[in-house]
GROMACS .gro file of C-alpha atoms in nm:
model
  241
    1UNK     CA    1  -0.303   1.867  -1.490
    2UNK     CA    2  -0.320   1.612  -1.213
    3UNK     CA    3  -0.404   1.715  -0.911
    4UNK     CA    4  -0.400   1.377  -0.670
    5UNK     CA    5  -0.425   1.104  -0.625
    6UNK     CA    6  -0.506   0.766  -0.427
    7UNK     CA    7  -0.315   0.457  -0.405
    8UNK     CA    8  -0.511   0.121  -0.310
    9UNK     CA    9  -0.460  -0.221  -0.284
   10UNK     CA   10  -0.748  -0.420  -0.455
   11UNK     CA   11  -0.785  -0.762  -0.291
   12UNK     CA   12  -1.139  -0.893  -0.285
   13UNK     CA   13  -1.098  -0.944   0.073
   14UNK     CA   14  -1.117  -0.590   0.151
   15UNK     CA   15  -1.482  -0.636   0.123
   16UNK     CA   16  -1.622  -0.743   0.432
   17UNK     CA   17  -1.928  -0.959   0.268
   18UNK     CA   18  -1.599  -1.182   0.113
   19UNK     CA   19  -1.372  -1.182   0.359
   20UNK     CA   20  -1.643  -1.343   0.648
   21UNK     CA   21  -1.453  -1.411   0.920
   22UNK     CA   22  -1.124  -1.268   0.789
   23UNK     CA   23  -1.290  -0.875   0.753
   24UNK     CA   24  -1.127  -0.723   1.102
   25UNK     CA   25  -0.763  -0.843   0.963
   26UNK     CA   26  -0.806  -0.555   0.706
   27UNK     CA   27  -0.986  -0.302   0.879
   28UNK     CA   28  -0.590  -0.079   0.912
   29UNK     CA   29  -0.548  -0.142   0.530
   30UNK     CA   30  -0.993  -0.018   0.514
   31UNK     CA   31  -0.944   0.279   0.718
   32UNK     CA   32  -0.620   0.416   0.511
   33UNK     CA   33  -0.761   0.367   0.152
   34UNK     CA   34  -1.093   0.577   0.331
   35UNK     CA   35  -0.798   0.847   0.443
   36UNK     CA   36  -0.641   0.860   0.074
   37UNK     CA   37  -1.009   0.870  -0.038
   38UNK     CA   38  -1.034   1.169   0.096
   39UNK     CA   39  -0.757   1.278  -0.017
   40UNK     CA   40  -0.850   1.313  -0.306
   41UNK     CA   41  -1.185   1.496  -0.245
   42UNK     CA   42  -1.052   1.730  -0.080
   43UNK     CA   43  -0.815   1.839  -0.499
   44UNK     CA   44  -1.173   1.929  -0.654
   45UNK     CA   45  -1.095   1.782  -0.942
   46UNK     CA   46  -1.256   1.821  -1.227
   47UNK     CA   47  -1.195   1.423  -1.306
   48UNK     CA   48  -1.187   1.125  -1.177
   49UNK     CA   49  -1.004   0.796  -1.309
   50UNK     CA   50  -0.989   0.453  -1.177
   51UNK     CA   51  -0.714   0.315  -1.287
   52UNK     CA   52  -0.615  -0.070  -1.237
   53UNK     CA   53  -0.524  -0.376  -1.338
   54UNK     CA   54  -0.718  -0.551  -1.558
   55UNK     CA   55  -0.671  -0.935  -1.461
   56UNK     CA   56  -0.888  -1.185  -1.684
   57UNK     CA   57  -1.099  -0.974  -1.832
   58UNK     CA   58  -1.035  -0.741  -2.127
   59UNK     CA   59  -0.859  -0.375  -2.068
   60UNK     CA   60  -1.032  -0.079  -2.162
   61UNK     CA   61  -1.213   0.221  -2.070
   62UNK     CA   62  -1.552   0.177  -1.875
   63UNK     CA   63  -1.821   0.442  -1.829
   64UNK     CA   64  -1.924   0.646  -1.552
   65UNK     CA   65  -2.193   0.365  -1.390
   66UNK     CA   66  -2.095   0.033  -1.539
   67UNK     CA   67  -2.192  -0.242  -1.279
   68UNK     CA   68  -1.937  -0.511  -1.153
   69UNK     CA   69  -2.036  -0.821  -0.926
   70UNK     CA   70  -1.816  -0.974  -0.612
   71UNK     CA   71  -2.109  -1.269  -0.678
   72UNK     CA   72  -1.832  -1.491  -0.807
   73UNK     CA   73  -1.679  -1.503  -0.442
   74UNK     CA   74  -1.956  -1.664  -0.315
   75UNK     CA   75  -2.157  -1.282  -0.158
   76UNK     CA   76  -2.459  -1.130  -0.320
   77UNK     CA   77  -2.246  -0.816  -0.415
   78UNK     CA   78  -2.338  -0.558  -0.680
   79UNK     CA   79  -2.111  -0.245  -0.760
   80UNK     CA   80  -2.133   0.050  -0.959
   81UNK     CA   81  -1.908   0.332  -1.018
   82UNK     CA   82  -2.111   0.621  -0.900
   83UNK     CA   83  -2.278   0.814  -1.188
   84UNK     CA   84  -2.575   0.729  -1.389
   85UNK     CA   85  -2.631   0.327  -1.336
   86UNK     CA   86  -2.519   0.061  -1.635
   87UNK     CA   87  -2.786  -0.135  -1.811
   88UNK     CA   88  -2.780  -0.446  -1.627
   89UNK     CA   89  -2.924  -0.658  -1.896
   90UNK     CA   90  -2.961  -0.671  -2.332
   91UNK     CA   91  -2.706  -0.594  -2.551
   92UNK     CA   92  -2.677  -0.201  -2.476
   93UNK     CA   93  -2.534  -0.358  -2.134
   94UNK     CA   94  -2.168  -0.309  -2.094
   95UNK     CA   95  -1.893  -0.519  -1.956
   96UNK     CA   96  -1.831  -0.564  -1.593
   97UNK     CA   97  -1.610  -0.447  -1.416
   98UNK     CA   98  -1.266  -0.630  -1.360
   99UNK     CA   99  -1.204  -0.689  -0.936
  100UNK     CA  100  -0.935  -0.410  -0.897
  101UNK     CA  101  -1.220  -0.167  -1.074
  102UNK     CA  102  -1.493  -0.363  -0.858
  103UNK     CA  103  -1.313  -0.306  -0.566
  104UNK     CA  104  -1.264   0.037  -0.665
  105UNK     CA  105  -1.678   0.121  -0.683
  106UNK     CA  106  -1.721  -0.059  -0.359
  107UNK     CA  107  -1.426   0.177  -0.180
  108UNK     CA  108  -1.621   0.484  -0.348
  109UNK     CA  109  -1.959   0.393  -0.241
  110UNK     CA  110  -1.803   0.338   0.106
  111UNK     CA  111  -1.676   0.737   0.141
  112UNK     CA  112  -2.015   0.806  -0.016
  113UNK     CA  113  -1.801   0.996  -0.338
  114UNK     CA  114  -1.971   1.274  -0.418
  115UNK     CA  115  -1.714   1.379  -0.689
  116UNK     CA  116  -1.734   1.421  -0.996
  117UNK     CA  117  -1.837   1.082  -1.148
  118UNK     CA  118  -1.560   0.848  -1.177
  119UNK     CA  119  -1.421   0.693  -1.523
  120UNK     CA  120  -1.187   0.354  -1.520
  121UNK     CA  121  -0.962   0.231  -1.709
  122UNK     CA  122  -0.842  -0.120  -1.665
  123UNK     CA  123  -0.474  -0.197  -1.765
  124UNK     CA  124  -0.334  -0.549  -1.861
  125UNK     CA  125  -0.138  -0.658  -1.644
  126UNK     CA  126   0.193  -0.682  -1.963
  127UNK     CA  127   0.125  -0.356  -2.003
  128UNK     CA  128   0.493  -0.208  -2.182
  129UNK     CA  129   0.645   0.005  -1.953
  130UNK     CA  130   0.615   0.333  -2.226
  131UNK     CA  131   0.316   0.233  -2.270
  132UNK     CA  132   0.144   0.273  -1.915
  133UNK     CA  133   0.371   0.597  -1.896
  134UNK     CA  134   0.183   0.743  -2.210
  135UNK     CA  135  -0.172   0.582  -2.134
  136UNK     CA  136  -0.130   0.811  -1.756
  137UNK     CA  137   0.006   1.126  -1.989
  138UNK     CA  138  -0.346   1.127  -2.171
  139UNK     CA  139  -0.569   1.105  -1.831
  140UNK     CA  140  -0.347   1.406  -1.767
  141UNK     CA  141  -0.421   1.597  -1.996
  142UNK     CA  142  -0.815   1.547  -1.990
  143UNK     CA  143  -0.885   1.815  -1.776
  144UNK     CA  144  -0.698   2.072  -1.671
  145UNK     CA  145  -0.766   1.913  -1.262
  146UNK     CA  146  -0.743   1.554  -1.283
  147UNK     CA  147  -0.757   1.277  -0.969
  148UNK     CA  148  -0.670   0.965  -1.002
  149UNK     CA  149  -0.782   0.641  -0.796
  150UNK     CA  150  -0.541   0.398  -0.839
  151UNK     CA  151  -0.612   0.038  -0.734
  152UNK     CA  152  -0.298  -0.294  -0.670
  153UNK     CA  153  -0.149  -0.526  -0.488
  154UNK     CA  154   0.207  -0.585  -0.488
  155UNK     CA  155   0.404  -0.924  -0.428
  156UNK     CA  156   0.202  -1.252  -0.411
  157UNK     CA  157   0.566  -1.365  -0.272
  158UNK     CA  158   0.649  -1.234   0.057
  159UNK     CA  159   0.549  -1.584   0.284
  160UNK     CA  160   0.564  -1.948   0.288
  161UNK     CA  161   0.177  -1.880   0.280
  162UNK     CA  162   0.135  -1.653   0.015
  163UNK     CA  163  -0.032  -1.736  -0.321
  164UNK     CA  164   0.320  -1.710  -0.481
  165UNK     CA  165   0.493  -1.847  -0.219
  166UNK     CA  166   0.843  -1.706  -0.078
  167UNK     CA  167   0.996  -1.528  -0.333
  168UNK     CA  168   1.355  -1.337  -0.223
  169UNK     CA  169   1.304  -1.136  -0.439
  170UNK     CA  170   0.928  -1.075  -0.314
  171UNK     CA  171   0.988  -0.702  -0.027
  172UNK     CA  172   1.297  -0.528  -0.186
  173UNK     CA  173   1.045  -0.533  -0.507
  174UNK     CA  174   0.770  -0.389  -0.230
  175UNK     CA  175   1.012  -0.185  -0.046
  176UNK     CA  176   1.126   0.007  -0.393
  177UNK     CA  177   0.723   0.045  -0.521
  178UNK     CA  178   0.656   0.257  -0.112
  179UNK     CA  179   0.959   0.430  -0.146
  180UNK     CA  180   0.832   0.593  -0.465
  181UNK     CA  181   0.473   0.584  -0.368
  182UNK     CA  182   0.595   0.789  -0.055
  183UNK     CA  183   0.798   0.994  -0.203
  184UNK     CA  184   0.587   1.051  -0.552
  185UNK     CA  185   0.854   0.991  -0.791
  186UNK     CA  186   0.812   0.917  -1.138
  187UNK     CA  187   1.096   0.790  -1.234
  188UNK     CA  188   1.088   0.545  -0.953
  189UNK     CA  189   0.798   0.402  -1.041
  190UNK     CA  190   0.875   0.436  -1.357
  191UNK     CA  191   1.160   0.229  -1.283
  192UNK     CA  192   0.978  -0.096  -1.178
  193UNK     CA  193   1.086  -0.381  -1.395
  194UNK     CA  194   0.742  -0.528  -1.555
  195UNK     CA  195   0.956  -0.907  -1.601
  196UNK     CA  196   1.037  -0.885  -1.257
  197UNK     CA  197   0.679  -0.804  -1.145
  198UNK     CA  198   0.541  -1.067  -1.373
  199UNK     CA  199   0.733  -1.336  -1.149
  200UNK     CA  200   0.617  -1.231  -0.840
  201UNK     CA  201   0.224  -1.164  -0.971
  202UNK     CA  202   0.301  -0.776  -0.897
  203UNK     CA  203  -0.030  -0.662  -1.032
  204UNK     CA  204   0.016  -0.319  -0.968
  205UNK     CA  205   0.342  -0.261  -1.089
  206UNK     CA  206   0.120  -0.101  -1.448
  207UNK     CA  207  -0.143   0.111  -1.323
  208UNK     CA  208   0.145   0.247  -1.100
  209UNK     CA  209   0.336   0.363  -1.369
  210UNK     CA  210  -0.026   0.513  -1.518
  211UNK     CA  211   0.036   0.745  -1.235
  212UNK     CA  212   0.397   0.788  -1.295
  213UNK     CA  213   0.346   0.877  -1.629
  214UNK     CA  214   0.044   1.106  -1.524
  215UNK     CA  215   0.292   1.260  -1.221
  216UNK     CA  216   0.608   1.376  -1.439
  217UNK     CA  217   0.583   1.736  -1.392
  218UNK     CA  218   0.314   1.768  -1.165
  219UNK     CA  219   0.538   1.817  -0.841
  220UNK     CA  220   0.363   1.619  -0.632
  221UNK     CA  221   0.389   1.501  -0.250
  222UNK     CA  222   0.364   1.195  -0.119
  223UNK     CA  223   0.337   0.968   0.130
  224UNK     CA  224   0.293   0.655   0.215
  225UNK     CA  225   0.000   0.526   0.473
  226UNK     CA  226  -0.040   0.165   0.489
  227UNK     CA  227   0.237  -0.106   0.417
  228UNK     CA  228   0.140  -0.467   0.511
  229UNK     CA  229   0.179  -0.811   0.359
  230UNK     CA  230  -0.066  -0.982   0.518
  231UNK     CA  231  -0.149  -1.276   0.304
  232UNK     CA  232   0.201  -1.265   0.198
  233UNK     CA  233   0.060  -1.001  -0.098
  234UNK     CA  234   0.253  -0.674  -0.052
  235UNK     CA  235  -0.050  -0.383   0.024
  236UNK     CA  236  -0.047  -0.043  -0.029
  237UNK     CA  237  -0.216   0.296   0.051
  238UNK     CA  238  -0.089   0.649  -0.026
  239UNK     CA  239  -0.115   0.971  -0.145
  240UNK     CA  240  -0.034   1.231  -0.384
  241UNK     CA  241  -0.110   1.592  -0.371
   0.00000   0.00000   0.00000
């Protein structure tokens, strides 16, 4: 049963070494993410699952200890999910974490996560809503007390300088997602339009709908800790508990 969730954005710029001189611009988002993880930790879950968009990486599960890196962004920063370290070379080495899950691993390390060693699930950006909901229901049934760390960004079309340029629909899409997260409303999250999310480059849609499936019937309360669009991309931090 789902007992808590932390919802965080997943831009590599959350990692100060990647952001370099612009790092202070996301200090408030980093603090909010740490606060959200504190709520998840306080739930004393038996299982923590990190859910994030797969991006260019093949979707699928990742065990505790799986490693990722930000070397592709020009910085020598390597991370791993808490738990037994995965092999780093040779035929037994597992696939590297996609960027969204690598950011999650960095956040967990930043707060000194001391709860259960997390596993992770990368979901395809185009995964259908019902498949997302079913995945969430399966995660919620995996242990008596389940917590999720849900990684995902809102639209990338909030301003003229945004990665996806300005789209007048972007603010409304992000507001609907923010309202659903703040209210811990699985039905409202499930109602987000996958086609519109794709047009707005909103990579959080599928992970948020996995959360919607996990939260069905859980009766949790929501709180929104951060709702901004630096660089023209919607970043949301929230908690369900």
